[in-house]
């Protein structure tokens, strides 16, 4: 059986208020959004999300075109990251984001230096996520409340510049035969570790 996502045109008298989208009210709302946002304008949804975003940010290096960025953005939206940062090339493949980039503040930094200056100005701890010999364990590290997680690329991993600028780098313990997991999976795990620590108050170590 085919199940259509969302709702059809609004029935009855039209509601009043700036957050309602006239086009969606008229034609129906088939977006992948929560029911409470049905028929809301994109701007109204973003403004509501802005009132309750979390204190972690995510950043991903984009020197080659990395297909993981869209998935990172989508997960950042789900866990309500404050902002997403692209370091390096401005352009990235939006497909995996499934339009969630529109609900997220995505900021671009042309160089690591620009990114680091911005993070320091915001008082954010830079937490690199990668498997370096000096990495600490994500599982037991006391994650700071105000931080930005930085993820590397499929081939090269995190750059030496980010490694040097970071307060620490954290690795995710693996048990199988491969050296690393995919960057978007690593990003999901890191964001969720922050959620467990700071939303559910689950202490580690
Ligand atoms: C596929 S990895 C890069 C490969 C890596 N340089 C290596 O030595 O095999 C791409 C990105 O995913 C993340 N990543 C993958 N596996 C990880 C792990 N076990 N712990 C922490 N980060 C990981 C990191 O952000 C890394 O920069």
Short mmCIF file of C-alpha atoms and ligand atoms in Angstrom, two decimals:
data_model
loop_
_atom_site.label_atom_id
_atom_site.label_comp_id
_atom_site.label_asym_id
_atom_site.label_seq_id
_atom_site.Cartn_x
_atom_site.Cartn_y
_atom_site.Cartn_z
CA UNK A 1 0.00 0.00 0.00
CA UNK A 2 1.32 3.42 -0.92
CA UNK A 3 1.54 5.71 2.07
CA UNK A 4 1.86 9.40 1.29
CA UNK A 5 3.89 11.51 3.71
CA UNK A 6 2.35 14.64 5.14
CA UNK A 7 -1.02 16.28 4.80
CA UNK A 8 -3.26 17.54 2.01
CA UNK A 9 -4.66 21.06 1.61
CA UNK A 10 -5.92 22.76 4.80
CA UNK A 11 -9.61 22.12 5.37
CA UNK A 12 -11.98 24.77 6.66
CA UNK A 13 -11.30 28.40 7.49
CA UNK A 14 -7.67 29.38 6.97
CA UNK A 15 -5.70 30.03 10.18
CA UNK A 16 -4.17 33.44 10.78
CA UNK A 17 -0.57 34.17 11.69
CA UNK A 18 2.73 34.91 9.97
CA UNK A 19 4.11 31.40 10.46
CA UNK A 20 1.55 29.79 8.15
CA UNK A 21 2.68 29.26 4.56
CA UNK A 22 -0.17 30.17 2.15
CA UNK A 23 1.11 27.84 -0.53
CA UNK A 24 1.30 24.84 1.80
CA UNK A 25 -2.15 25.60 3.21
CA UNK A 26 -3.51 25.63 -0.32
CA UNK A 27 -1.66 22.63 -1.74
CA UNK A 28 -0.79 20.45 1.23
CA UNK A 29 2.49 19.87 3.05
CA UNK A 30 4.47 16.79 1.98
CA UNK A 31 7.75 17.76 3.64
CA UNK A 32 9.62 15.51 6.04
CA UNK A 33 8.86 17.64 9.10
CA UNK A 34 7.31 17.00 12.51
CA UNK A 35 3.51 17.27 12.69
CA UNK A 36 3.68 20.42 14.81
CA UNK A 37 5.40 22.21 11.91
CA UNK A 38 2.81 21.28 9.30
CA UNK A 39 1.97 24.23 7.03
CA UNK A 40 4.63 26.43 8.71
CA UNK A 41 6.98 28.49 6.57
CA UNK A 42 10.61 27.40 6.50
CA UNK A 43 11.61 30.67 8.21
CA UNK A 44 9.15 30.08 11.05
CA UNK A 45 10.47 26.56 11.62
CA UNK A 46 14.09 27.77 11.66
CA UNK A 47 13.18 30.58 14.08
CA UNK A 48 11.54 28.08 16.43
CA UNK A 49 14.53 25.71 16.23
CA UNK A 50 16.82 28.67 16.97
CA UNK A 51 15.16 29.12 20.37
CA UNK A 52 16.29 25.68 21.54
CA UNK A 53 19.46 24.69 19.66
CA UNK A 54 22.16 22.79 21.55
CA UNK A 55 25.60 24.17 22.39
CA UNK A 56 27.64 21.90 20.18
CA UNK A 57 28.65 22.71 16.61
CA UNK A 58 29.96 20.39 13.92
CA UNK A 59 32.60 21.13 11.31
CA UNK A 60 33.82 19.05 8.40
CA UNK A 61 36.85 19.55 6.24
CA UNK A 62 36.04 19.77 2.54
CA UNK A 63 39.25 19.75 0.50
CA UNK A 64 38.09 17.13 -1.95
CA UNK A 65 34.38 16.67 -2.59
CA UNK A 66 33.17 14.58 0.27
CA UNK A 67 29.86 12.77 -0.11
CA UNK A 68 29.52 12.49 3.67
CA UNK A 69 28.76 16.14 4.29
CA UNK A 70 25.06 15.88 3.43
CA UNK A 71 24.61 13.06 5.92
CA UNK A 72 26.49 15.03 8.58
CA UNK A 73 24.16 18.01 8.00
CA UNK A 74 21.09 15.80 8.24
CA UNK A 75 22.26 14.30 11.54
CA UNK A 76 23.24 17.75 12.83
CA UNK A 77 19.66 18.82 12.16
CA UNK A 78 18.26 15.79 13.98
CA UNK A 79 20.37 16.43 17.07
CA UNK A 80 19.91 20.19 16.77
CA UNK A 81 23.50 21.34 16.49
CA UNK A 82 23.96 25.08 16.86
CA UNK A 83 25.62 25.42 13.44
CA UNK A 84 27.38 23.37 10.78
CA UNK A 85 30.76 24.52 9.43
CA UNK A 86 32.37 23.66 6.15
CA UNK A 87 36.13 24.19 6.14
CA UNK A 88 37.83 24.47 2.74
CA UNK A 89 35.81 24.40 -0.45
CA UNK A 90 32.51 26.21 -0.27
CA UNK A 91 30.60 23.84 -2.55
CA UNK A 92 29.43 20.50 -1.23
CA UNK A 93 27.07 17.82 -2.50
CA UNK A 94 23.67 18.54 -0.98
CA UNK A 95 21.98 15.31 -1.93
CA UNK A 96 22.47 13.40 1.33
CA UNK A 97 21.18 16.35 3.32
CA UNK A 98 17.60 15.70 2.10
CA UNK A 99 16.94 19.47 2.31
CA UNK A 100 17.75 19.54 6.03
CA UNK A 101 20.47 22.12 5.26
CA UNK A 102 17.69 24.69 4.99
CA UNK A 103 16.84 24.20 8.67
CA UNK A 104 20.44 24.52 9.74
CA UNK A 105 22.86 27.44 9.86
CA UNK A 106 25.70 26.41 7.58
CA UNK A 107 28.79 28.60 7.76
CA UNK A 108 31.79 28.43 5.45
CA UNK A 109 35.44 28.98 6.45
CA UNK A 110 37.94 29.03 3.53
CA UNK A 111 40.91 27.92 5.66
CA UNK A 112 41.58 26.11 8.94
CA UNK A 113 43.07 29.37 10.21
CA UNK A 114 39.79 31.21 9.60
CA UNK A 115 37.87 28.43 11.29
CA UNK A 116 40.14 28.36 14.35
CA UNK A 117 39.96 32.15 14.73
CA UNK A 118 36.19 31.99 14.58
CA UNK A 119 35.96 29.11 17.13
CA UNK A 120 38.30 30.89 19.57
CA UNK A 121 36.26 34.09 19.22
CA UNK A 122 33.15 32.12 20.17
CA UNK A 123 34.87 30.51 23.16
CA UNK A 124 34.34 27.02 21.73
CA UNK A 125 36.60 24.06 22.48
CA UNK A 126 37.79 22.52 19.21
CA UNK A 127 37.42 18.75 19.47
CA UNK A 128 38.97 16.87 16.54
CA UNK A 129 37.52 13.44 15.81
CA UNK A 130 40.04 11.04 14.31
CA UNK A 131 42.24 8.06 15.05
CA UNK A 132 45.61 9.65 15.79
CA UNK A 133 48.17 7.95 18.04
CA UNK A 134 47.60 10.72 20.61
CA UNK A 135 43.79 10.60 20.43
CA UNK A 136 41.88 10.09 23.64
CA UNK A 137 38.78 7.91 23.84
CA UNK A 138 35.46 9.52 22.96
CA UNK A 139 33.77 6.93 25.19
CA UNK A 140 35.40 8.21 28.39
CA UNK A 141 36.34 11.81 27.60
CA UNK A 142 34.44 14.48 29.55
CA UNK A 143 32.94 16.37 26.60
CA UNK A 144 32.72 20.13 27.14
CA UNK A 145 29.32 21.80 26.93
CA UNK A 146 30.45 24.43 24.39
CA UNK A 147 32.41 22.75 21.65
CA UNK A 148 32.83 22.19 17.96
CA UNK A 149 33.49 18.67 16.68
CA UNK A 150 35.67 18.56 13.59
CA UNK A 151 35.59 15.61 11.19
CA UNK A 152 38.09 14.74 8.46
CA UNK A 153 37.73 13.38 4.97
CA UNK A 154 37.49 9.85 3.67
CA UNK A 155 41.09 9.57 2.42
CA UNK A 156 43.33 11.95 4.36
CA UNK A 157 41.36 12.21 7.60
CA UNK A 158 41.70 15.32 9.77
CA UNK A 159 44.36 17.80 8.61
CA UNK A 160 47.55 18.44 10.61
CA UNK A 161 46.37 22.02 11.12
CA UNK A 162 43.16 20.94 12.84
CA UNK A 163 45.06 18.30 14.81
CA UNK A 164 47.43 20.99 16.09
CA UNK A 165 44.70 23.54 16.87
CA UNK A 166 42.37 21.13 18.67
CA UNK A 167 42.04 21.00 22.45
CA UNK A 168 42.14 17.25 21.96
CA UNK A 169 41.38 14.64 19.33
CA UNK A 170 39.06 11.79 20.17
CA UNK A 171 38.81 8.35 18.61
CA UNK A 172 35.87 5.99 18.56
CA UNK A 173 36.88 2.52 19.70
CA UNK A 174 36.50 -0.13 16.99
CA UNK A 175 36.49 -3.89 17.40
CA UNK A 176 36.39 -5.29 13.87
CA UNK A 177 39.04 -5.59 11.19
CA UNK A 178 39.01 -2.11 9.60
CA UNK A 179 41.00 0.95 10.67
CA UNK A 180 38.19 3.44 10.40
CA UNK A 181 34.47 3.92 9.91
CA UNK A 182 32.81 6.33 7.53
CA UNK A 183 33.03 10.00 8.52
CA UNK A 184 29.27 10.53 8.65
CA UNK A 185 28.88 7.52 10.97
CA UNK A 186 31.65 8.89 13.18
CA UNK A 187 29.85 12.25 13.23
CA UNK A 188 26.58 10.63 14.32
CA UNK A 189 28.33 8.81 17.16
CA UNK A 190 30.13 11.96 18.37
CA UNK A 191 26.99 14.10 18.31
CA UNK A 192 25.05 11.46 20.18
CA UNK A 193 27.79 11.22 22.82
CA UNK A 194 27.28 14.95 23.45
CA UNK A 195 23.50 14.44 23.68
CA UNK A 196 23.89 11.63 26.22
CA UNK A 197 26.26 13.72 28.32
CA UNK A 198 24.54 17.10 28.18
CA UNK A 199 20.86 16.39 27.54
CA UNK A 200 20.52 13.17 29.52
CA UNK A 201 23.29 13.99 32.00
CA UNK A 202 24.96 10.66 31.59
CA UNK A 203 28.49 10.94 32.97
CA UNK A 204 31.31 8.83 31.63
CA UNK A 205 34.63 7.50 32.91
C1 LIG B 1 37.55 7.27 6.89
S1 LIG B 1 38.29 8.33 8.05
C2 LIG B 1 39.89 8.71 7.40
C3 LIG B 1 40.85 7.54 7.44
C4 LIG B 1 41.92 7.68 8.47
N1 LIG B 1 42.83 8.81 8.21
C5 LIG B 1 42.79 6.42 8.62
O1 LIG B 1 43.89 6.55 9.14
O2 LIG B 1 42.37 5.31 8.25
C6 LIG B 1 37.44 9.85 7.78
C7 LIG B 1 37.00 10.57 9.01
O3 LIG B 1 36.07 9.77 9.70
C8 LIG B 1 36.22 9.96 11.11
N2 LIG B 1 36.50 8.64 11.71
C9 LIG B 1 36.42 7.46 11.10
N3 LIG B 1 36.65 6.46 11.95
C10 LIG B 1 36.89 7.02 13.16
C11 LIG B 1 37.16 6.51 14.47
N4 LIG B 1 37.22 5.21 14.73
N5 LIG B 1 37.34 7.40 15.47
C12 LIG B 1 37.25 8.71 15.26
N6 LIG B 1 36.98 9.26 14.04
C13 LIG B 1 36.79 8.42 13.01
C14 LIG B 1 37.30 10.99 11.30
O4 LIG B 1 36.71 12.28 11.43
C15 LIG B 1 38.09 10.87 10.02
O5 LIG B 1 38.78 12.07 9.73
#
